[in-house]
Coordinates of N, CA and C in Angstrom, one line a residue:
X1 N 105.5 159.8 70.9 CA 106.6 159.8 71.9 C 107.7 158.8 71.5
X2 N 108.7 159.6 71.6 CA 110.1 158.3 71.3 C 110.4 157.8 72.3
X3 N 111.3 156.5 72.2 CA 111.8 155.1 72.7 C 112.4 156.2 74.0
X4 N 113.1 156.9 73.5 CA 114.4 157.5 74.7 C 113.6 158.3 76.0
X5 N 112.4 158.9 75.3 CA 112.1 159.8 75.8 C 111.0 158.9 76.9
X6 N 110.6 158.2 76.3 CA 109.5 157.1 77.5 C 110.5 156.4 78.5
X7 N 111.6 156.0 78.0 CA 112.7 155.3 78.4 C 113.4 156.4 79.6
X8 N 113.1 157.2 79.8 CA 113.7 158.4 80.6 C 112.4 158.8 81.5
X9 N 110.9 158.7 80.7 CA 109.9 159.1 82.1 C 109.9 157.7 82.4
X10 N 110.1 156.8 82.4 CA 110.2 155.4 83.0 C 111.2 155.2 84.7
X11 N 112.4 156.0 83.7 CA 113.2 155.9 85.1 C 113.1 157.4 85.7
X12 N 112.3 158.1 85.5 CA 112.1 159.2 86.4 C 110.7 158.7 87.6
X13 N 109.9 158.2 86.9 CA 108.6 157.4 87.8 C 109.3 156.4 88.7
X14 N 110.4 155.9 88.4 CA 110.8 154.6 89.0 C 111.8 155.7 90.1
X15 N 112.6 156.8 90.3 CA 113.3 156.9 90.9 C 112.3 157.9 92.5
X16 N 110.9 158.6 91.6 CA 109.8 159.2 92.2 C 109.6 158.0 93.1
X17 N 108.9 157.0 92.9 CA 108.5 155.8 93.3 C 109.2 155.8 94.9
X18 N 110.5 154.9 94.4 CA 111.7 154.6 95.0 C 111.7 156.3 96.1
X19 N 111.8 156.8 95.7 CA 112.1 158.3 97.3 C 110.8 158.0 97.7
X20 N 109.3 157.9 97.3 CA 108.3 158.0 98.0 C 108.1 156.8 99.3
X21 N 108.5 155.7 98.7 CA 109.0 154.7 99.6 C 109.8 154.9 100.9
X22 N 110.8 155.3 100.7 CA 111.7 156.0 101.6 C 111.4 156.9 102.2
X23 N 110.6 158.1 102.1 CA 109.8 158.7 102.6 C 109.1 158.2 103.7
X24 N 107.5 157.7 103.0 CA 106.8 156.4 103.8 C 106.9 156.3 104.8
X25 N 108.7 155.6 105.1 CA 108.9 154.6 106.3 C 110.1 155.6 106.9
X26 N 110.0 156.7 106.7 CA 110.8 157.6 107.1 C 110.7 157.2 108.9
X27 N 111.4 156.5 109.7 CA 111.0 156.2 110.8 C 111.3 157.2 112.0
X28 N 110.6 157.7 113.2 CA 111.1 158.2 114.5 C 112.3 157.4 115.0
X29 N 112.9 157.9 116.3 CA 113.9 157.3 116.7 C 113.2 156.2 118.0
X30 N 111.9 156.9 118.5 CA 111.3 156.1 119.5 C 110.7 155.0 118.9
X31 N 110.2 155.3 117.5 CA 109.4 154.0 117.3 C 110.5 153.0 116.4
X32 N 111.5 153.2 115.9 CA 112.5 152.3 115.7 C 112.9 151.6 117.0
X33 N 113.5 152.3 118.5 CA 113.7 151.6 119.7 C 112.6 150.8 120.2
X34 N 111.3 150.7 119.8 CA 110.1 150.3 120.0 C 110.1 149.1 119.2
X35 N 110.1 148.9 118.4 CA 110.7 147.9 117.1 C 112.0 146.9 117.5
X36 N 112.8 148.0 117.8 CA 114.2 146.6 118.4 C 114.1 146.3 119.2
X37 N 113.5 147.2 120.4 CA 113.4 146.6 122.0 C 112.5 145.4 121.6
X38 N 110.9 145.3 121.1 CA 110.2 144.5 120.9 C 110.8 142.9 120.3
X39 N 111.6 142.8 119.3 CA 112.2 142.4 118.1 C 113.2 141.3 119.2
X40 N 114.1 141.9 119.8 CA 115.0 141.9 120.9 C 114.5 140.7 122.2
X41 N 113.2 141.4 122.3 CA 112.8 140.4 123.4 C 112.1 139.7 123.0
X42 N 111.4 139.2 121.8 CA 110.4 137.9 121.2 C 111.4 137.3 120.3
X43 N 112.7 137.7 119.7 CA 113.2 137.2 119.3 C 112.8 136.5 117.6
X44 N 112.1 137.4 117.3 CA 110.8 137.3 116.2 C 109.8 136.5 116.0
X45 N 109.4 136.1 117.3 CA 108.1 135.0 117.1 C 107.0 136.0 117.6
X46 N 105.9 134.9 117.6 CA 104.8 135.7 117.7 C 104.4 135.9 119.2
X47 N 103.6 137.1 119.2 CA 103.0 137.5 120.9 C 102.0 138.3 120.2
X48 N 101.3 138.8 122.0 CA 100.2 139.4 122.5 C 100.9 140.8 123.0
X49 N 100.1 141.4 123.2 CA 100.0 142.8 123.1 C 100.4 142.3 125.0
X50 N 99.9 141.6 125.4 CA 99.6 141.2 126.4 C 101.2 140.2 127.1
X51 N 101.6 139.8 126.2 CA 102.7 138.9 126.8 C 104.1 140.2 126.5
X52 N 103.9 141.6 126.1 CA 105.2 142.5 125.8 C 104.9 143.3 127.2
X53 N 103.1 143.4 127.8 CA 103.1 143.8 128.9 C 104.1 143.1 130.1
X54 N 103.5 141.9 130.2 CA 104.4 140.8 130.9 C 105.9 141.2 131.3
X55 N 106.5 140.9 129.9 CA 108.0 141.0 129.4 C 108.5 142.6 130.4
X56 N 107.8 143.6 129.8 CA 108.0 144.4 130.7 C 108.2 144.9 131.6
X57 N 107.2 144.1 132.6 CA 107.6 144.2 134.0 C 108.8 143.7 134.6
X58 N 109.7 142.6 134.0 CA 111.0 142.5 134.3 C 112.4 142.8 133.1
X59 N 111.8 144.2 132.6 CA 112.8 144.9 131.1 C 112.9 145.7 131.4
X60 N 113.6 146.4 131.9 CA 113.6 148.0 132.2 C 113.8 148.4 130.5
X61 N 114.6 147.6 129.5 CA 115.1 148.7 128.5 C 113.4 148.5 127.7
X62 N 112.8 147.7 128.1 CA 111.7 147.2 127.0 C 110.5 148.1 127.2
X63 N 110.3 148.2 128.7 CA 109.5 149.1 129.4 C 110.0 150.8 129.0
X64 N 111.0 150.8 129.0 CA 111.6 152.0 128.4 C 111.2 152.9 127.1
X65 N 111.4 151.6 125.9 CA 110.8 151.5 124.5 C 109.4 151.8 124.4
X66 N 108.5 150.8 125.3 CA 106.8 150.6 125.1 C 107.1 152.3 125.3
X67 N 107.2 152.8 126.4 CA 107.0 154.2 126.6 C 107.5 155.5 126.1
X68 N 108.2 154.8 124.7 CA 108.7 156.4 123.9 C 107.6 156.0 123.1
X69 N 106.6 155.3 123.3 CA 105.6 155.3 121.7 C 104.2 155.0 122.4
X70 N 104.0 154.6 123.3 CA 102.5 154.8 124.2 C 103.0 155.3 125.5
X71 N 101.3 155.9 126.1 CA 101.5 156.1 127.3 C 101.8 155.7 128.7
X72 N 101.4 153.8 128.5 CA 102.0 153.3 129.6 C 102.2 152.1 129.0
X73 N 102.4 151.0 129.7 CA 103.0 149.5 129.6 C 102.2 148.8 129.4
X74 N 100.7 148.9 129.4 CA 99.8 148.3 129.8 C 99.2 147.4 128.5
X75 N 99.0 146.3 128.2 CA 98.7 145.5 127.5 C 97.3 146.5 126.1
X76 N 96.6 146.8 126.7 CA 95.6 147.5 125.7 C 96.3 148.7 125.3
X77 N 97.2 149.6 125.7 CA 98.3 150.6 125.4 C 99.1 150.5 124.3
X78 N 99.5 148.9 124.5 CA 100.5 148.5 123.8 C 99.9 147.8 122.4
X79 N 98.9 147.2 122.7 CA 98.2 146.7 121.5 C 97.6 148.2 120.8
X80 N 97.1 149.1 120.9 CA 97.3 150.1 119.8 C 98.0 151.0 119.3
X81 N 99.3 151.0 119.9 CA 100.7 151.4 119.6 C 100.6 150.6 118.8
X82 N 100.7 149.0 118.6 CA 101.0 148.0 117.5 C 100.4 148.0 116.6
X83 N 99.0 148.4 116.7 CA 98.0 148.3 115.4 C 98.2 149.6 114.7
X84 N 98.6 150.9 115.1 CA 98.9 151.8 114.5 C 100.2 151.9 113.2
X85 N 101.5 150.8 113.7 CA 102.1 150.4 113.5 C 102.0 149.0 112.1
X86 N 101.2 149.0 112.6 CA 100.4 147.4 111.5 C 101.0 147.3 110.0
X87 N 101.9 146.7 109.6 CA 101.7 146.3 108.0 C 103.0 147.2 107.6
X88 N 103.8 147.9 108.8 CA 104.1 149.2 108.0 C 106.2 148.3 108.3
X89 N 107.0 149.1 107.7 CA 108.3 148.8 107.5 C 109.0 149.7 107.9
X90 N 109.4 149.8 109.3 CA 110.2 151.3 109.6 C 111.7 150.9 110.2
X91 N 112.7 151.0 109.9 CA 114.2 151.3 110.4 C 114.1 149.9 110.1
X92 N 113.7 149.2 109.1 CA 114.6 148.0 108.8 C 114.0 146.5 109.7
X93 N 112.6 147.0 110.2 CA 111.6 146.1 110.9 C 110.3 146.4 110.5
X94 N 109.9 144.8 110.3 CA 108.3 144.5 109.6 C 107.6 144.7 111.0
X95 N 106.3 145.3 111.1 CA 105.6 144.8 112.0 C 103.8 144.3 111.5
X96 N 103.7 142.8 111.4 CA 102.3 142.6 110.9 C 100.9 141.8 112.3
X97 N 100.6 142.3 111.9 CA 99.3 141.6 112.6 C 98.9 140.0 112.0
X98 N 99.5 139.2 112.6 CA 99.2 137.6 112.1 C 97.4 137.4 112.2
X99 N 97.1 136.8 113.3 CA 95.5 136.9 113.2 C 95.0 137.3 115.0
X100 N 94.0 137.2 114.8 CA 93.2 137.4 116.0 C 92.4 136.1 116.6
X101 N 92.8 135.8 118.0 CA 92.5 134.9 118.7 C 91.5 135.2 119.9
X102 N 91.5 134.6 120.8 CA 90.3 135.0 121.9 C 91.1 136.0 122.4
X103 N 92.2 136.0 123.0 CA 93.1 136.9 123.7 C 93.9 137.8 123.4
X104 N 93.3 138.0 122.0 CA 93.6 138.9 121.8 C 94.5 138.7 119.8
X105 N 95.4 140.0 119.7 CA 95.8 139.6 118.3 C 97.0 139.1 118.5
X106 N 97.5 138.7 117.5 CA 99.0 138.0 117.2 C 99.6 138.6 116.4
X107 N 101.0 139.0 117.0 CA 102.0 139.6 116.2 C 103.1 139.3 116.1
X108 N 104.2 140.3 115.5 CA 105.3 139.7 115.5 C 106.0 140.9 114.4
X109 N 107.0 140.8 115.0 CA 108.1 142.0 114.6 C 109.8 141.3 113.8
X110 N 109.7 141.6 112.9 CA 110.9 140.9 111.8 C 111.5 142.0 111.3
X111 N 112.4 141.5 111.8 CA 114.1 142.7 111.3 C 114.5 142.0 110.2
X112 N 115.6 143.4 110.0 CA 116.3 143.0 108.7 C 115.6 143.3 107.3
X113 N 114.0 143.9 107.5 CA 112.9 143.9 106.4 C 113.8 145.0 105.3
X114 N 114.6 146.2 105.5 CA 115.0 147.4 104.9 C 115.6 146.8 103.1
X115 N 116.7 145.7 103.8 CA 116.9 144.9 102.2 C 116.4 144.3 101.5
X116 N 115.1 143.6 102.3 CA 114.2 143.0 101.2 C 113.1 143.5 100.6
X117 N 113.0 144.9 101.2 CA 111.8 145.8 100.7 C 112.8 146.6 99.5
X118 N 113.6 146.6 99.5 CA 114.3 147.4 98.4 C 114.8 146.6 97.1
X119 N 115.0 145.5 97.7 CA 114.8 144.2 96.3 C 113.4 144.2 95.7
X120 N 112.3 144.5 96.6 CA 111.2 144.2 96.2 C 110.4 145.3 95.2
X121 N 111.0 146.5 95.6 CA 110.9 147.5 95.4 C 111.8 147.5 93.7
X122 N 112.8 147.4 93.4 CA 113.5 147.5 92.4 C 112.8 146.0 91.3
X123 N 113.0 144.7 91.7 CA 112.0 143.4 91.2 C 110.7 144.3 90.4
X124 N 109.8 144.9 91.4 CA 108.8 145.5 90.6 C 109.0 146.7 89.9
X125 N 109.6 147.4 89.8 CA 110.4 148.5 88.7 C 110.2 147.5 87.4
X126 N 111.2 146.7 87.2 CA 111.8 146.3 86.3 C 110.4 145.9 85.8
X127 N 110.1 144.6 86.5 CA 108.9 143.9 86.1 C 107.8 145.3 85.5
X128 N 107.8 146.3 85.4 CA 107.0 146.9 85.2 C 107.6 147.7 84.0
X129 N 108.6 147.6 84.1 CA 109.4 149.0 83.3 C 109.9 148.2 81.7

């Protein structure tokens, strides 16, 4: 195999890569509003599946969001809408699962993730390429 010719399946795997990413986190429009409503009202710190129940009872837009992506507001509703959600990067928001306490799990929703997953994403190209 020649220099040029690896040097070209190099950036074809790296551009494969790069769209499967994109793909990936191809996000809905409810669970991006689910993501900023959340994001919006914790202001990116950590909560309970249980404290977005809370929050909701006096959010109409929040209460709004919980329910384009579960069936009701209800604290155990909401916590596996989130866990479904877990680890994953959609419309430009992280959502991870910190740890698990008596009352439940701890989370937290971080915007802004779209630019640094794509730094991160290119960083490991290179590094690899």
């Amino acid at each position: 195999m020649t220099d040029d010719l690896a040097r070209e399946l190099i950036a074809e795997l790296r551009a494969l890569r790069l769209a499967l990413e994109i793909r990936r986190t191809a996000p809905d429009a409810a669970t991006v509003e689910f993501l900023a409503a959340v994001h919006a009202a914790t202001g990116g710190a950590e909560f309970t599946s249980g404290d977005l129940a809370a929050l909701a009872l006096h959010a109409a837009p929040l209460a709004a969001a919980i329910r384009g992506v579960a069936r009701s507001t209800s604290a155990r509703t909401i916590g596996r809408a989130l866990h479904r959600l877990d680890g994953r990067e959609i419309g430009g928001y992280c959502i991870e699962r910190l740890r698990v306490e008596r009352d439940g799990a701890i989370w937290r929703v971080c915007g802004d993730c779209g630019f640094v997953t794509a730094l991160a994403v290119a960083a490991d190209a290179s590094r690899r390429g």
